[in-house]
Amino acid sequence: MDFTIDFTKEQIEAIENVLEEELIELGVQSVILMDLAGNVIVNLDSGGTSHDVFSLAALAAGNYGAVSAMANIIGEQEFSLLFHKGEEESIHFSKVVDDLLLLTIFNKNVSLGFLRLKVAEAIKRIQLLV
Amino acid sequence: MALINPKKREVQVKIVYYGPGRGGKTTNLEYINRKFKKRILNEMVTVKTYGDRTLFFDFLPFDMGEIKGHSIKIQLYTVPGQVKYNATRRLVLRGVDGIVFVADSMDLRREMNIRSLQNLKENLESFNKNINNIPLVMQYNKRDLSEEGIPILPIETLQKDMNSQLNAPYFQASAITGENVTATMKKIIALTVSSLRKKLE
Ligand SMILES: Nc1nc2c(ncn2[C@@H]2O[C@H](COP(=O)(O)OP(=O)(O)OP(=O)(O)O)[C@@H](O)[C@H]2O)c(=O)[nH]1
Ligand SMILES: [Mg+2]
């Protein structure tokens, strides 16, 4: 079984629009849609920052896999909230569909509650596109 | 399977260095990182325990230029070789496009090489992949040790143990001196990319 889904140009553009409308406009620094092999599918940022997205995606895929395995050991399907809080910047992870992950990097100007709402909204829209 | 982004015309290819603990996987990537500094835009990422053993993986992204109008991004990974880290090895293998098996030439490590190869087959099977259908290169590492009088396995023995069924291209290498490290990498990239070419037409 392969983990990567192939996307068309149109799909990628539609996903970019969703992420732009739901998350970039909210003020998040960057969003990465990636697969669990660590591939970057879509990456948008608000300008100003340039993170090393490929390394981030590789580490996020490993981290997500490790945390899911921990969940299974204690009898959970998955943990619904994966969130790392920093002094300035924070990272939020969310599963989109089985093999796709949405990673959001945002600073303290964005509230976690609102972010989670918008991420959920974006995911619902992306699920219709993939 | 590699990820193709038709909008950016970019392909991401995942190559994993596999093999027994202390065989020299991380040392391969460190050499490549030094030698190709100019083409590597980002820092090598390593998740290590103290004492330099790989805990999770090493990651080295590498730009390879263009093929059929697509820019090719090679992502080199190593797995942690220690037996106890199988769960993380399996995570790193997700979506693999090509594999370098780094075997340790030291006499003492003969059994560990064989077990690690068996473990690779099993892990691939858990993803419904067959080792025979995936681009693979064998590397017999630490050939330099013979000069220090440390007993190493003859190539014939290694070929018989590791490669008699698979018949993969192989290299005698030294990740420490860099001998055949680049050749190994070029070979696996060539094999992997040629299996991809058809998809890009
Ligand atoms: N003499 C010699 N030593 C080597 C060679 N390659 C690696 N080593 C040494 O072997 C040890 C282990 O090398 P690593 O590259 O860390 O091995 P690894 O396969 O990444 O090990 P794990 O992360 O535990 O899976 C280190 O001390 C290296 O310096 C080689 O070609 N010749
Ligand atoms: Mg290592």
CSV table of C-alpha atoms in Angstrom, one decimal, chain B:
chain,number,residue,atom,x,y,z
B,1,MET,CA,5.3,6.3,-4.0
B,2,ALA,CA,6.9,9.7,-4.5
B,3,LEU,CA,4.8,12.8,-4.2
B,4,ILE,CA,4.3,14.7,-7.4
B,5,ASN,CA,3.1,18.3,-7.2
B,6,PRO,CA,1.8,19.2,-10.6
B,7,LYS,CA,1.4,22.9,-9.7
B,8,LYS,CA,4.9,23.5,-8.6
B,9,ARG,CA,6.2,20.8,-10.9
B,10,GLU,CA,8.1,19.3,-8.0
B,11,VAL,CA,8.7,15.7,-7.1
B,12,GLN,CA,9.6,14.5,-3.6
B,13,VAL,CA,11.4,11.2,-3.4
B,14,LYS,CA,12.0,9.4,-0.2
B,15,ILE,CA,15.2,7.3,0.1
B,16,VAL,CA,15.8,5.3,3.3
B,17,TYR,CA,19.2,4.0,4.6
B,18,TYR,CA,18.5,0.8,6.5
B,19,GLY,CA,20.7,-1.7,8.3
B,20,PRO,CA,21.9,-2.9,11.6
B,21,GLY,CA,22.8,-0.6,14.5
B,22,ARG,CA,26.3,1.0,14.2
B,23,GLY,CA,26.6,-0.1,10.6
B,24,GLY,CA,27.3,3.4,9.4
B,25,LYS,CA,24.0,4.8,8.1
B,26,THR,CA,24.3,8.2,9.9
B,27,THR,CA,28.0,8.4,8.8
B,28,ASN,CA,26.9,8.0,5.2
B,29,LEU,CA,24.5,11.0,5.5
B,30,GLU,CA,27.1,13.1,7.4
B,31,TYR,CA,29.6,12.5,4.6
B,32,ILE,CA,27.0,13.5,1.9
B,33,ASN,CA,26.1,16.6,4.0
B,34,ARG,CA,29.7,17.7,4.1
B,35,LYS,CA,30.5,16.9,0.5
B,36,PHE,CA,27.4,18.5,-1.1
B,37,LYS,CA,27.1,21.4,1.3
B,38,LYS,CA,26.3,23.8,-1.6
B,39,ARG,CA,23.3,21.8,-2.9
B,40,ILE,CA,21.8,21.3,0.6
B,41,LEU,CA,19.7,24.3,1.5
B,42,ASN,CA,18.8,23.2,5.0
B,43,GLU,CA,20.5,21.7,8.0
B,44,MET,CA,20.7,18.0,8.4
B,45,VAL,CA,18.1,17.0,11.1
B,46,THR,CA,19.1,14.3,13.5
B,47,VAL,CA,17.2,12.8,16.4
B,48,LYS,CA,19.9,11.2,18.5
B,49,THR,CA,20.3,9.7,22.0
B,50,TYR,CA,23.4,10.6,23.9
B,51,GLY,CA,26.3,8.5,22.6
B,52,ASP,CA,25.4,9.3,19.0
B,53,ARG,CA,23.0,6.4,18.3
B,54,THR,CA,20.1,7.4,16.1
B,55,LEU,CA,16.9,7.5,18.2
B,56,PHE,CA,14.4,8.3,15.5
B,57,PHE,CA,15.9,9.2,12.2
B,58,ASP,CA,18.3,11.5,10.3
B,59,PHE,CA,16.9,13.6,7.5
B,60,LEU,CA,18.8,15.3,4.7
B,61,PRO,CA,16.9,17.1,1.9
B,62,PHE,CA,18.8,17.3,-1.3
B,63,ASP,CA,18.0,19.2,-4.6
B,64,MET,CA,18.8,17.1,-7.6
B,65,GLY,CA,17.9,19.5,-10.5
B,66,GLU,CA,15.3,18.9,-13.1
B,67,ILE,CA,13.9,15.9,-14.9
B,68,LYS,CA,11.3,16.4,-17.6
B,69,GLY,CA,10.6,19.8,-16.3
B,70,HIS,CA,10.1,18.8,-12.7
B,71,SER,CA,12.4,19.8,-10.0
B,72,ILE,CA,13.4,16.7,-8.0
B,73,LYS,CA,13.8,16.9,-4.2
B,74,ILE,CA,15.5,13.9,-2.8
B,75,GLN,CA,14.8,13.3,0.9
B,76,LEU,CA,17.4,11.0,2.5
B,77,TYR,CA,16.5,9.3,5.8
B,78,THR,CA,18.2,6.8,8.1
B,79,VAL,CA,16.4,4.5,10.5
B,80,PRO,CA,17.6,3.7,14.0
B,81,GLY,CA,19.3,0.3,13.6
B,82,GLN,CA,19.0,-0.9,17.2
B,83,VAL,CA,16.7,-3.9,17.5
B,84,LYS,CA,14.5,-2.3,20.1
B,85,TYR,CA,13.5,0.6,17.9
B,86,ASN,CA,11.4,-1.3,15.4
B,87,ALA,CA,8.3,0.8,15.8
B,88,THR,CA,10.1,3.9,14.8
B,89,ARG,CA,11.9,2.1,11.9
B,90,ARG,CA,8.5,1.3,10.6
B,91,LEU,CA,7.3,4.9,10.8
B,92,VAL,CA,10.3,6.0,8.8
B,93,LEU,CA,9.7,3.4,6.1
B,94,ARG,CA,6.3,4.9,5.3
B,95,GLY,CA,6.1,5.9,1.7
B,96,VAL,CA,9.6,4.8,0.9
B,97,ASP,CA,10.7,5.0,-2.7
B,98,GLY,CA,14.2,3.5,-2.6
B,99,ILE,CA,16.4,1.8,0.0
B,100,VAL,CA,20.1,1.6,0.6
B,101,PHE,CA,20.9,-1.3,2.9
B,102,VAL,CA,24.1,-0.6,4.8
B,103,ALA,CA,25.7,-3.8,5.9
B,104,ASP,CA,28.6,-3.9,8.4
B,105,SER,CA,31.6,-5.7,7.0
B,106,MET,CA,33.0,-6.7,10.4
B,107,ASP,CA,33.2,-10.4,11.0
B,108,LEU,CA,31.3,-10.0,14.3
B,109,ARG,CA,28.3,-8.4,12.7
B,110,ARG,CA,27.5,-11.1,10.2
B,111,GLU,CA,24.4,-12.3,12.1
B,112,MET,CA,23.2,-8.8,12.7
B,113,ASN,CA,23.2,-8.0,9.0
B,114,ILE,CA,21.1,-11.0,8.2
B,115,ARG,CA,18.6,-10.2,10.9
B,116,SER,CA,18.3,-6.6,9.9
B,117,LEU,CA,17.6,-7.6,6.3
B,118,GLN,CA,15.0,-10.0,7.5
B,119,ASN,CA,13.5,-7.3,9.6
B,120,LEU,CA,13.4,-4.9,6.6
B,121,LYS,CA,11.5,-7.5,4.6
B,122,GLU,CA,8.9,-8.0,7.4
B,123,ASN,CA,8.4,-4.3,7.9
B,124,LEU,CA,7.9,-3.8,4.1
B,125,GLU,CA,5.4,-6.6,4.1
B,126,SER,CA,3.4,-4.9,6.9
B,127,PHE,CA,2.9,-2.1,4.3
B,128,ASN,CA,2.1,-4.7,1.6
B,129,LYS,CA,5.4,-3.9,-0.1
B,130,ASN,CA,7.7,-6.5,-1.5
B,131,ILE,CA,11.5,-6.0,-1.2
B,132,ASN,CA,11.9,-7.4,-4.7
B,133,ASN,CA,9.8,-4.6,-6.2
B,134,ILE,CA,11.5,-1.6,-4.6
B,135,PRO,CA,14.7,0.0,-5.9
B,136,LEU,CA,17.5,-1.2,-3.6
B,137,VAL,CA,21.3,-0.8,-3.4
B,138,MET,CA,23.5,-2.9,-1.1
B,139,GLN,CA,26.4,-1.2,0.6
B,140,TYR,CA,29.1,-3.2,2.3
B,141,ASN,CA,30.5,-0.6,4.6
B,142,LYS,CA,33.6,-0.3,6.8
B,143,ARG,CA,35.9,-2.0,4.2
B,144,ASP,CA,38.7,0.3,5.5
B,145,LEU,CA,38.9,-1.8,8.7
B,146,SER,CA,40.9,-4.5,7.1
B,147,GLU,CA,43.8,-2.0,6.9
B,148,GLU,CA,43.8,-1.8,10.7
B,149,GLY,CA,43.9,-5.6,11.0
B,150,ILE,CA,40.3,-5.9,12.1
B,151,PRO,CA,38.8,-9.1,10.5
B,152,ILE,CA,36.1,-8.3,7.9
B,153,LEU,CA,33.9,-10.6,5.9
B,154,PRO,CA,35.0,-11.3,2.3
B,155,ILE,CA,32.7,-9.9,-0.3
B,156,GLU,CA,31.7,-13.4,-1.5
B,157,THR,CA,30.3,-14.1,2.0
B,158,LEU,CA,28.4,-10.9,2.2
B,159,GLN,CA,27.0,-11.4,-1.3
B,160,LYS,CA,25.9,-14.9,-0.4
B,161,ASP,CA,24.4,-13.8,2.9
B,162,MET,CA,22.7,-10.6,1.8
B,163,ASN,CA,22.3,-10.5,-1.9
B,164,SER,CA,22.0,-14.0,-3.4
B,165,GLN,CA,18.3,-13.7,-3.8
B,166,LEU,CA,17.9,-10.0,-4.3
B,167,ASN,CA,20.7,-9.4,-6.8
B,168,ALA,CA,20.8,-5.7,-6.1
B,169,PRO,CA,23.7,-3.5,-7.3
B,170,TYR,CA,26.3,-3.4,-4.5
B,171,PHE,CA,29.2,-1.3,-3.4
B,172,GLN,CA,32.2,-1.8,-1.1
B,173,ALA,CA,32.4,1.4,0.9
B,174,SER,CA,33.8,3.3,3.8
B,175,ALA,CA,31.5,5.9,5.1
B,176,ILE,CA,34.3,7.2,7.3
B,177,THR,CA,36.7,7.9,4.3
B,178,GLY,CA,33.8,8.5,1.9
B,179,GLU,CA,34.8,5.7,-0.4
B,180,ASN,CA,31.8,4.8,-2.6
B,181,VAL,CA,29.4,6.8,-0.5
B,182,THR,CA,28.6,9.1,-3.3
B,183,ALA,CA,28.5,6.2,-5.8
B,184,THR,CA,26.0,4.4,-3.6
B,185,MET,CA,23.8,7.5,-3.3
B,186,LYS,CA,23.9,8.2,-7.1
B,187,LYS,CA,23.0,4.6,-7.8
B,188,ILE,CA,19.9,4.6,-5.6
B,189,ILE,CA,18.8,7.9,-6.9
B,190,ALA,CA,19.2,6.7,-10.5
B,191,LEU,CA,17.2,3.6,-9.9
B,192,THR,CA,14.5,5.4,-8.0
B,193,VAL,CA,14.1,8.2,-10.4
B,194,SER,CA,14.1,5.9,-13.5
B,195,SER,CA,11.2,4.0,-12.0
B,196,LEU,CA,9.5,7.4,-11.6
B,197,ARG,CA,10.3,8.8,-15.1
B,198,LYS,CA,7.4,7.0,-16.7
B,199,LYS,CA,5.0,8.7,-14.3
B,200,LEU,CA,6.3,12.1,-15.3
B,201,GLU,CA,5.7,11.6,-19.0
